[in-house]
């Protein structure tokens, strides 16, 4: 090896040594700097390994909503207040605070670039500081790390940190240094100071705080300087911590005006309070239509305050309503607009569900499919259904008001939510052939009125009452005093046909082919002899062969010459499928219909006469009969065919 190389190496080693010296002296200076916060000598300690790892992620990762650190610190401060309140209740000897009212005071200083969160809660002794903030292995830090490791590919969602029991460390998302001054409620304890920059170690020493409680001073990172503004802080508090049960102030101004009223006793809350909470919470301007406030202990311990808004915004052409129920655990927001707490069809409900039993380590994924959440969902949904059932029974006017506005959601539920279908069907309302216009009835009342001979529940669809009542379909029902529900929207038919039956009674559209019709034979005996009728039918089948599935003598007609029955579904559904296939360009689902004729009607007798006379006009008349029946069924008919037929009829009528 040449001397040159040797020299070069020595030089390098020297350089490295110099750098190391500089680094050490800088660290010493920094340590002194931190010592300045403490009132006496302080001791430097290392964080546990997994906390170092956690801090490393918290400090360095890209995050979206780092303002959640404030929620964590405020919730710790509120917990500390709660703990001292509890100790007081137990009659423990505790150090009194200067201000007897427990609370959280936040001060911001935009010159110093600091933010201080101070409480007069339980405080911490030296041992507690060491235990709680750095030394003891939190199982939570490990599980949070593994949660983050699992989601490495995505931007980690650090907002869950609090649920892993390590929320305090989120302060380092925005802090370059954190200084804690604390004085425990234990009368023997001395004030302590804890300082850290989150880089592997912290110092602990004698503190300066003279009043019971804890202050956490955050020296903000440069890019978080906006947090030294009172307005930004207030906004964050409004978003995450408005319902903390202790007063929170920012630079001496109280900010959390609305308390967690859902955990209060119902008797203590006025209607105005309820309404104000709704407006604040849902960002709404209308009065809620209804509210449901309840607590439950089993199978889960929960408190819920839910509202039906004043109006259904989807009806006004707004987009699909966003979920509106927020999930809390002991007054701390876990998830806004929680998706899984209610089924999709209940998306119009606003409010809060506060469940004490949520495990600390619940993550967004487990929130989505945890058995716990399903349980919660079932509990809350069935309470809502019971609530409406009660309202429908006790205050039907009020219920109908709700139905007019939100009934469409219940229909959606009946079609999609199999688990709650029976309860939902109970809640459906319709006009019927036995109600006055505008008056509504439910399926249960309908069943109560059913004569014994009637086995099914019938409905007829049309754009309005008059058009339903005009058609040929209601004739038999009128004659035999069977009630028919009127459905004005395609969705009604969709739901009823999908559901199929209620309380073991089939749900049938009046235009569906069905064996169960009452026989009007006695009241309306056939006038055409059987043989004649049979050959007329054969002839009609031949003439209309590609257009109908079958032709037969009707037992349900009195005044109309013919009626078209749908097989397997209703005409309104065939129409829907027809439109859908037109839109999608796919071949339509070929629903074939049955033409039923009334041989007592003069039109049919006329056709029969022309047919036996071999008059070619018999064909035109038969085709026109079908077109009229199709129109009465609400099916779309080719207007050119219609016009040609009509012109021929006109010519005939005018004697040509
Ligand atoms: P968690 O609140 O889930 O226990 P954190 O990381 O937020 O987890 O806090 C850790 C612990 O530090 C708390 O359990 C509490 O004992 C202690 N602590 C934090 N902030 C305060 C405070 N302001 N007053 C008293 N103790 C506190
Ligand atoms: Mg916490």
XYZ file of C-alpha atoms and ligand atoms in Angstrom:
684
model
C 0.000 0.000 0.000
C 1.493 3.371 -0.909
C 2.005 6.158 1.561
C -0.333 8.281 -0.446
C -3.250 5.967 0.062
C -2.404 5.717 3.692
C -2.459 9.466 4.071
C -5.725 9.636 2.256
C -7.307 7.140 4.643
C -6.083 8.966 7.725
C -7.543 12.151 6.339
C -10.880 10.486 5.845
C -10.908 9.113 9.360
C -10.095 12.542 10.706
C -12.933 14.074 8.742
C -15.361 11.529 10.091
C -14.171 12.160 13.630
C -14.663 15.877 13.155
C -18.192 15.368 11.901
C -18.926 13.138 14.875
C -17.646 15.785 17.258
C -19.811 18.437 15.678
C -22.822 16.154 15.923
C -22.165 15.398 19.579
C -21.772 19.035 20.489
C -24.993 19.835 18.667
C -26.787 17.116 20.584
C -25.355 18.466 23.829
C -26.607 21.924 22.954
C -29.996 20.572 22.122
C -30.132 18.641 25.362
C -29.356 21.862 27.168
C -32.055 23.569 25.245
C -34.541 21.001 26.447
C -33.189 21.262 29.928
C -34.223 24.870 29.891
C -37.906 23.778 29.978
C -37.372 21.847 33.143
C -36.982 23.403 36.578
C -33.976 21.303 37.516
C -31.682 18.599 36.282
C -33.270 16.225 33.831
C -32.643 12.755 32.697
C -32.536 11.542 29.132
C -34.365 8.327 28.336
C -34.909 6.232 25.260
C -38.309 5.407 23.819
C -39.168 1.754 23.453
C -38.134 0.356 20.120
C -41.604 0.041 18.653
C -42.474 3.545 19.769
C -39.397 4.797 17.922
C -40.616 3.002 14.845
C -44.069 4.440 15.297
C -42.697 7.943 15.760
C -40.561 7.543 12.709
C -43.656 6.851 10.638
C -45.689 9.581 12.272
C -42.983 12.170 11.699
C -42.036 11.220 8.177
C -44.999 9.870 6.347
C -47.223 11.792 4.040
C -50.548 12.181 5.677
C -53.792 13.665 4.672
C -55.591 14.683 7.809
C -53.000 15.399 10.391
C -55.222 17.824 12.273
C -56.619 14.762 14.033
C -53.735 15.159 16.496
C -55.883 17.792 18.166
C -58.757 15.392 18.594
C -56.354 12.982 20.280
C -54.901 15.541 22.661
C -58.286 16.992 23.530
C -59.684 13.559 24.136
C -56.749 12.747 26.429
C -57.356 16.009 28.278
C -61.048 15.220 28.613
C -60.183 11.711 29.831
C -57.927 13.289 32.448
C -60.829 15.515 33.595
C -63.096 12.489 33.707
C -60.570 10.577 35.813
C -60.304 13.340 38.401
C -64.065 13.722 38.494
C -64.306 10.024 39.209
C -61.677 10.143 41.946
C -63.546 13.043 43.523
C -66.745 11.031 43.466
C -64.940 8.174 45.186
C -63.946 10.616 47.942
C -60.209 10.177 47.301
C -57.880 12.770 48.688
C -56.778 14.818 45.715
C -54.955 18.024 45.065
C -57.510 20.720 44.242
C -57.150 22.781 41.070
C -57.242 26.595 40.962
C -60.334 26.563 38.791
C -62.937 24.144 40.173
C -64.562 23.813 36.747
C -62.902 21.010 34.830
C -62.017 21.797 31.244
C -59.536 22.146 28.437
C -57.874 25.417 27.550
C -56.075 25.863 24.298
C -53.816 28.815 23.630
C -52.168 29.605 20.348
C -49.235 31.911 19.829
C -48.493 32.743 16.234
C -45.286 34.618 17.081
C -43.771 31.709 18.943
C -45.472 29.277 16.576
C -46.817 27.228 19.433
C -50.042 25.628 20.501
C -50.714 24.618 24.100
C -53.412 22.254 25.253
C -53.905 22.559 28.963
C -56.300 20.740 31.264
C -56.957 20.697 34.983
C -57.535 16.960 35.015
C -55.742 14.214 36.842
C -52.180 15.094 35.751
C -49.316 12.608 35.790
C -46.635 11.673 38.283
C -43.093 11.102 37.085
C -43.671 7.337 36.974
C -46.897 7.782 35.063
C -45.235 10.019 32.515
C -42.572 7.408 31.929
C -45.090 4.598 31.807
C -47.700 6.269 29.700
C -45.567 8.146 27.257
C -42.606 6.141 26.235
C -41.496 3.264 28.365
C -44.130 0.630 28.712
C -44.701 -1.368 25.593
C -48.140 -0.429 24.393
C -49.661 -3.395 22.689
C -51.418 -0.717 20.659
C -48.233 0.613 19.118
C -47.425 -2.866 17.823
C -50.844 -3.433 16.368
C -50.846 0.020 14.831
C -47.476 -0.712 13.228
C -48.722 -3.956 11.789
C -51.832 -2.198 10.556
C -49.633 0.337 8.791
C -47.365 -2.392 7.429
C -50.378 -4.083 5.892
C -51.289 -0.893 4.128
C -47.851 0.097 2.951
C -48.900 0.467 -0.624
C -51.447 3.142 0.209
C -50.931 6.408 1.998
C -51.275 5.240 5.579
C -54.362 6.444 7.354
C -52.872 7.732 10.540
C -56.199 9.095 11.705
C -56.868 5.714 13.250
C -53.993 6.128 15.639
C -56.198 6.970 18.607
C -58.073 3.734 18.296
C -54.859 1.826 18.877
C -54.286 3.550 22.203
C -51.291 5.538 21.016
C -53.029 8.747 20.026
C -50.667 10.939 21.974
C -47.863 10.345 19.468
C -49.904 11.887 16.682
C -48.726 15.216 18.136
C -45.483 14.604 16.283
C -47.257 14.892 12.959
C -47.245 18.634 13.499
C -44.712 19.152 16.294
C -40.997 19.560 16.038
C -40.900 19.513 19.811
C -43.420 18.644 22.497
C -43.101 19.915 26.065
C -45.370 18.520 28.750
C -45.738 20.210 32.104
C -47.805 18.227 34.541
C -48.765 18.133 38.183
C -50.580 15.075 39.406
C -53.734 15.081 41.510
C -51.843 12.921 43.975
C -51.053 15.412 46.790
C -47.603 13.855 47.283
C -46.508 14.199 43.678
C -44.211 16.875 42.320
C -44.492 18.794 39.099
C -42.732 17.132 36.190
C -41.624 18.111 32.761
C -41.314 15.858 29.707
C -39.653 17.025 26.516
C -39.119 15.282 23.221
C -38.517 15.935 19.576
C -39.778 12.479 18.790
C -36.357 11.286 17.659
C -35.734 8.241 19.783
C -35.455 9.828 23.188
C -37.101 12.168 25.628
C -35.980 13.945 28.766
C -37.806 14.049 32.016
C -37.165 16.392 34.912
C -38.706 18.637 37.513
C -41.555 20.724 36.150
C -42.843 24.237 36.594
C -46.582 23.650 36.759
C -48.131 24.784 40.030
C -51.740 23.986 39.389
C -53.077 20.457 39.053
C -53.309 19.139 35.503
C -51.328 18.872 32.311
C -50.213 21.321 29.630
C -48.908 20.048 26.361
C -47.028 22.662 24.406
C -46.448 21.962 20.766
C -43.700 23.757 18.900
C -45.113 23.568 15.433
C -43.218 22.396 12.395
C -42.845 25.093 9.801
C -45.382 23.557 7.443
C -47.909 23.362 10.273
C -47.631 26.998 11.258
C -51.271 27.640 10.331
C -52.229 25.685 13.428
C -51.050 28.599 15.534
C -54.161 30.448 14.337
C -57.187 30.455 16.607
C -59.605 30.191 13.672
C -58.041 27.023 12.251
C -58.053 25.458 15.668
C -61.697 26.309 16.244
C -62.654 24.722 12.937
C -60.827 21.540 13.839
C -62.503 21.430 17.220
C -65.897 21.915 15.630
C -65.220 19.040 13.331
C -63.855 16.465 15.732
C -64.318 17.446 19.308
C -67.489 19.426 19.545
C -69.126 16.871 21.742
C -66.398 16.480 24.290
C -68.200 16.665 27.623
C -65.924 19.311 29.123
C -65.680 22.922 28.004
C -62.927 23.576 25.497
C -61.714 27.131 24.959
C -59.338 28.667 22.456
C -57.514 31.753 23.692
C -60.154 32.047 26.422
C -63.120 31.777 24.064
C -65.336 28.759 24.633
C -65.795 26.789 21.426
C -67.610 23.531 21.953
C -71.048 24.992 22.408
C -72.909 21.842 21.599
C -72.527 19.027 24.044
C -72.973 15.344 23.522
C -76.695 15.506 24.100
C -77.183 11.919 23.013
C -75.672 10.664 26.258
C -77.939 12.856 28.350
C -81.194 11.800 29.881
C -84.098 12.377 27.512
C -86.025 14.267 30.157
C -83.267 16.851 30.397
C -83.413 17.764 26.734
C -85.940 20.209 25.361
C -87.445 19.989 21.882
C -85.505 23.120 20.974
C -82.244 21.510 22.070
C -83.020 18.493 19.976
C -83.850 20.594 16.938
C -80.813 22.787 17.380
C -78.574 19.776 17.653
C -80.064 18.373 14.456
C -79.479 21.591 12.562
C -75.970 21.911 13.806
C -75.129 18.308 13.305
C -76.716 17.665 9.929
C -75.832 21.136 8.680
C -79.560 21.439 8.003
C -81.920 24.373 7.937
C -85.196 22.512 8.113
C -86.977 21.125 11.135
C -86.562 17.380 11.515
C -89.665 15.330 10.758
C -88.993 12.927 13.601
C -86.348 11.928 16.073
C -85.525 8.767 17.921
C -83.364 8.899 21.016
C -82.634 5.641 22.761
C -80.123 3.731 24.822
C -79.617 0.021 24.873
C -77.497 -2.326 26.956
C -77.813 -5.570 25.096
C -76.368 -7.077 23.031
C -74.269 -3.925 22.788
C -74.132 -0.908 24.982
C -75.085 2.031 22.842
C -76.726 5.397 22.785
C -78.256 6.754 19.646
C -79.927 9.943 18.584
C -81.362 9.699 15.102
C -83.354 12.114 12.985
C -85.564 11.930 9.943
C -84.867 15.152 8.028
C -87.642 17.561 7.118
C -87.469 16.677 3.456
C -86.150 14.087 1.077
C -83.528 15.832 -0.999
C -83.343 13.004 -3.525
C -86.871 13.906 -4.518
C -85.693 17.326 -5.513
C -83.316 15.866 -8.012
C -80.306 16.064 -5.769
C -77.787 13.286 -6.044
C -78.029 10.168 -3.999
C -78.132 11.190 -0.353
C -74.871 10.633 1.498
C -74.852 8.602 4.672
C -75.530 10.772 7.670
C -74.877 8.791 10.819
C -71.621 9.291 12.669
C -70.127 6.628 14.847
C -68.771 7.620 18.231
C -67.164 5.699 21.020
C -67.654 7.395 24.361
C -68.253 10.756 22.713
C -65.149 10.585 20.557
C -65.747 10.534 16.838
C -64.659 7.232 15.310
C -66.072 7.645 11.841
C -68.026 10.325 10.088
C -70.849 9.230 7.755
C -70.351 5.653 8.774
C -71.387 3.376 5.919
C -72.161 0.198 7.722
C -74.067 1.327 10.699
C -77.325 1.324 8.758
C -78.425 -0.414 5.567
C -78.157 1.540 2.338
C -81.882 2.287 2.155
C -81.688 4.158 5.465
C -79.197 6.617 4.021
C -81.573 9.525 4.685
C -81.315 9.132 8.468
C -79.038 11.640 10.243
C -77.562 11.428 13.696
C -75.207 9.752 16.075
C -74.606 6.252 17.311
C -72.293 6.043 20.289
C -71.176 2.546 21.150
C -68.979 1.841 24.132
C -68.126 -1.643 23.005
C -66.051 -0.756 19.975
C -62.657 -2.328 20.486
C -59.712 0.032 20.602
C -57.983 -1.586 17.709
C -60.835 -1.322 15.255
C -59.573 -0.271 11.855
C -61.424 1.067 8.881
C -61.440 -2.373 7.278
C -62.802 -4.090 10.329
C -65.310 -1.272 10.635
C -66.565 -2.389 7.281
C -67.224 -5.990 8.005
C -66.899 -6.642 11.663
C -69.514 -8.800 13.299
C -69.776 -6.082 15.891
C -70.834 -3.514 13.388
C -73.357 -5.889 11.914
C -74.817 -6.328 15.351
C -74.924 -2.590 15.785
C -76.572 -2.248 12.385
C -79.254 -4.792 13.288
C -79.957 -3.136 16.616
C -80.293 0.357 15.216
C -82.277 -0.690 12.140
C -84.793 -2.681 14.113
C -85.287 0.212 16.523
C -86.048 2.487 13.620
C -88.490 0.004 12.126
C -90.246 -0.407 15.468
C -90.368 3.347 15.794
C -92.174 3.740 12.474
C -94.457 0.837 13.229
C -95.441 2.545 16.471
C -95.932 5.856 14.760
C -98.059 4.297 12.011
C -100.260 2.772 14.715
C -100.485 5.687 17.130
C -100.211 8.738 14.929
C -101.054 7.714 11.391
C -101.213 11.326 10.175
C -97.636 11.859 11.217
C -96.607 8.553 9.728
C -98.256 9.355 6.415
C -96.419 12.646 6.306
C -93.213 10.661 6.670
C -94.410 8.145 4.089
C -95.115 10.789 1.446
C -91.594 12.108 1.811
C -89.508 9.008 2.496
C -91.742 6.090 1.473
C -89.618 5.534 -1.593
C -86.700 4.541 0.650
C -88.833 2.001 2.464
C -89.843 0.546 -0.896
C -86.194 0.306 -1.828
C -85.625 -1.454 1.482
C -88.459 -3.898 0.909
C -86.944 -4.829 -2.437
C -83.334 -5.051 -1.322
C -83.114 -5.741 2.400
C -84.122 -9.320 2.814
C -83.502 -9.412 6.569
C -85.957 -6.611 7.283
C -88.439 -7.297 4.521
C -91.424 -8.392 6.623
C -91.163 -5.350 8.881
C -90.813 -3.091 5.879
C -93.837 -4.554 4.125
C -95.903 -3.698 7.180
C -94.924 -0.070 6.661
C -95.903 0.263 2.993
C -98.926 2.421 2.203
C -101.219 2.591 -0.827
C -104.466 4.037 -2.006
C -106.978 1.339 -2.840
C -110.369 0.690 -4.337
C -111.758 0.927 -0.818
C -110.097 4.157 0.277
C -111.120 7.665 -0.604
C -108.779 9.461 -2.964
C -105.690 10.533 -1.024
C -106.421 8.193 1.860
C -103.915 5.397 2.474
C -104.024 1.841 3.688
C -101.459 -0.804 4.592
C -101.168 -4.494 3.793
C -102.291 -5.573 7.255
C -105.495 -3.566 7.080
C -106.049 -4.947 3.585
C -105.741 -8.500 4.867
C -108.181 -7.721 7.687
C -110.769 -6.715 5.096
C -110.251 -9.715 2.798
C -113.312 -11.964 2.331
C -112.625 -15.593 3.089
C -112.826 -16.679 -0.535
C -110.018 -14.293 -1.489
C -106.578 -15.823 -1.180
C -104.265 -13.233 -2.701
C -103.459 -9.533 -2.351
C -104.177 -7.649 -5.581
C -102.803 -4.449 -6.942
C -103.357 -2.456 -10.110
C -100.933 0.017 -11.567
C -101.521 3.158 -13.514
C -100.542 6.784 -13.583
C -103.492 7.816 -11.418
C -106.660 6.662 -9.763
C -109.005 7.480 -12.636
C -106.966 5.644 -15.221
C -106.734 2.520 -13.062
C -110.449 2.518 -12.370
C -111.368 2.943 -16.010
C -109.631 -0.125 -17.387
C -111.152 -3.595 -17.852
C -109.138 -5.094 -15.031
C -111.129 -3.914 -12.053
C -114.499 -5.183 -13.302
C -114.418 -8.507 -11.558
C -113.000 -6.999 -8.363
C -115.818 -4.500 -8.216
C -118.396 -7.184 -8.849
C -117.040 -9.461 -6.143
C -116.054 -6.729 -3.642
C -112.424 -7.680 -3.573
C -110.141 -4.799 -2.686
C -107.397 -3.695 -5.064
C -104.393 -1.614 -4.057
C -103.493 1.162 -6.460
C -99.860 1.595 -7.384
C -98.823 4.766 -9.138
C -95.129 4.112 -9.557
C -93.327 1.325 -11.389
C -91.166 0.835 -8.317
C -94.273 -0.273 -6.385
C -94.951 -3.089 -8.823
C -91.316 -3.959 -8.887
C -91.265 -4.307 -5.104
C -94.540 -6.181 -4.779
C -93.752 -8.646 -7.549
C -90.273 -9.186 -6.225
C -91.475 -9.811 -2.729
C -94.029 -12.278 -4.060
C -96.102 -12.718 -0.921
C -96.938 -11.187 2.437
C -98.180 -13.170 5.419
C -98.408 -16.145 3.106
C -100.724 -14.351 0.710
C -99.455 -14.061 -2.860
C -99.063 -10.516 -4.143
C -100.589 -10.360 -7.612
C -101.060 -7.709 -10.197
C -104.661 -7.609 -11.473
C -103.435 -8.050 -15.017
C -101.579 -11.229 -14.184
C -102.945 -14.536 -15.318
C -104.286 -16.193 -12.225
C -106.445 -19.203 -11.418
C -107.901 -17.764 -8.266
C -110.389 -15.303 -9.729
C -113.947 -15.501 -8.423
C -116.332 -17.018 -10.925
C -118.886 -14.608 -12.275
C -120.510 -17.437 -14.199
C -123.750 -17.416 -12.262
C -124.158 -13.659 -12.407
C -123.140 -13.479 -16.032
C -124.086 -16.765 -17.774
C -122.497 -17.291 -21.226
C -124.920 -16.489 -24.048
C -122.939 -18.011 -26.896
C -123.214 -21.768 -27.133
C -120.083 -23.698 -26.336
C -119.397 -25.095 -29.772
C -119.687 -21.705 -31.408
C -117.438 -20.160 -28.788
C -114.836 -22.879 -29.262
C -114.649 -22.348 -32.993
C -114.506 -18.552 -32.546
C -111.568 -19.050 -30.245
C -109.795 -21.303 -32.721
C -110.308 -18.727 -35.408
C -109.010 -15.890 -33.182
C -105.950 -17.942 -32.275
C -105.282 -18.379 -35.939
C -105.711 -14.678 -36.761
C -103.642 -13.444 -33.823
C -101.184 -16.297 -33.698
C -97.882 -14.364 -33.490
C -99.283 -11.743 -31.193
C -100.674 -13.645 -28.230
C -99.829 -16.814 -26.431
C -103.382 -17.937 -25.999
C -106.993 -16.893 -26.467
C -109.707 -18.017 -24.087
C -113.104 -17.190 -22.681
C -112.898 -14.864 -19.754
C -114.586 -15.372 -16.438
C -113.709 -11.906 -15.260
C -115.335 -9.573 -17.781
C -118.718 -7.885 -17.527
C -118.621 -4.688 -19.536
C -115.453 -4.925 -21.614
C -115.141 -7.089 -24.736
C -111.636 -8.359 -24.005
C -108.712 -8.149 -21.638
C -105.046 -8.951 -22.002
C -103.432 -10.932 -19.181
C -99.768 -11.055 -18.525
C -97.992 -14.328 -17.779
C -95.416 -14.468 -15.003
C -95.258 -10.749 -14.417
C -97.356 -7.621 -14.747
C -97.716 -5.427 -17.799
C -96.034 -2.561 -16.007
C -92.986 -4.777 -15.585
C -93.107 -5.937 -19.217
C -93.173 -2.286 -20.139
C -90.177 -1.603 -17.930
C -88.235 -4.485 -19.458
C -89.279 -3.299 -22.893
C -87.829 0.158 -22.218
C -84.743 -1.318 -20.642
C -84.071 -3.518 -23.651
C -84.678 -0.566 -25.973
C -82.155 1.467 -23.999
C -79.602 -1.315 -23.856
C -80.235 -2.350 -27.457
C -80.671 -5.958 -26.378
C -83.528 -8.034 -27.719
C -86.551 -7.541 -25.494
C -87.737 -10.224 -23.167
C -90.603 -11.726 -25.107
C -93.482 -11.801 -22.670
C -96.414 -13.396 -24.266
C -99.888 -12.462 -23.211
C -103.220 -14.191 -22.984
C -106.235 -12.575 -24.606
C -109.421 -13.244 -22.708
C -112.692 -12.491 -24.443
C -116.176 -11.747 -23.253
C -118.429 -13.715 -25.603
C -121.479 -11.955 -24.180
C -120.220 -8.644 -25.483
C -121.744 -7.360 -28.713
C -118.314 -6.795 -30.254
C -117.502 -10.476 -29.952
C -120.946 -11.450 -31.174
C -120.445 -9.133 -34.139
C -117.071 -10.637 -34.947
C -118.568 -14.109 -34.720
C -121.329 -13.129 -37.172
C -118.894 -11.568 -39.697
C -116.604 -14.570 -39.393
C -119.338 -17.058 -40.232
C -120.393 -14.821 -43.139
C -116.750 -14.955 -44.231
C -116.568 -11.194 -44.262
C -112.873 -10.162 -44.429
C -113.670 -7.302 -42.048
C -113.827 -9.879 -39.219
C -110.006 -9.985 -39.267
C -109.644 -6.222 -39.011
C -112.089 -6.162 -36.121
C -110.242 -8.984 -34.331
C -106.908 -7.207 -34.748
C -108.421 -3.999 -33.506
C -109.821 -5.819 -30.479
C -106.325 -6.910 -29.549
C -104.882 -3.433 -30.071
C -107.534 -1.953 -27.771
C -106.752 -4.592 -25.134
C -103.050 -3.827 -25.442
C -103.739 -0.151 -24.985
C -105.894 -0.815 -21.942
C -102.977 -2.807 -20.545
C -100.809 0.266 -20.966
C -98.576 -1.448 -23.507
C -97.053 0.556 -26.295
C -98.780 -0.007 -29.604
C -97.466 0.897 -33.037
C -99.539 3.996 -33.916
C -99.444 3.225 -37.666
C -101.172 -0.099 -37.136
C -103.676 1.609 -34.951
C -104.446 4.320 -37.499
C -104.835 1.901 -40.396
C -107.257 -0.192 -38.373
C -109.198 2.852 -37.211
C -109.584 4.164 -40.740
C -110.962 0.863 -41.911
C -113.388 0.900 -39.018
C -114.440 4.443 -39.828
C -115.048 3.611 -43.464
C -117.134 0.649 -42.402
C -119.105 2.694 -39.909
C -119.777 5.314 -42.553
C -121.299 2.634 -44.714
C -118.588 1.835 -47.273
P -54.920 6.422 25.236
O -55.538 7.774 25.421
O -55.696 5.574 24.272
O -54.632 5.710 26.498
P -52.707 7.980 24.340
O -51.476 7.671 23.574
O -53.558 9.025 23.758
O -53.489 6.642 24.516
O -52.318 8.412 25.795
C -51.499 7.585 26.586
C -51.710 7.820 28.041
O -51.081 9.032 28.437
C -53.129 7.993 28.492
O -53.749 6.750 28.714
C -52.988 8.761 29.797
O -52.709 7.887 30.856
C -51.776 9.588 29.529
N -52.136 10.968 29.185
C -52.111 11.530 27.976
N -52.523 12.808 28.010
C -52.829 13.069 29.291
C -53.322 14.233 29.999
N -53.608 15.372 29.356
N -53.514 14.109 31.323
C -53.248 12.952 31.966
N -52.800 11.846 31.373
C -52.575 11.898 30.063
Mg -55.793 9.062 23.865
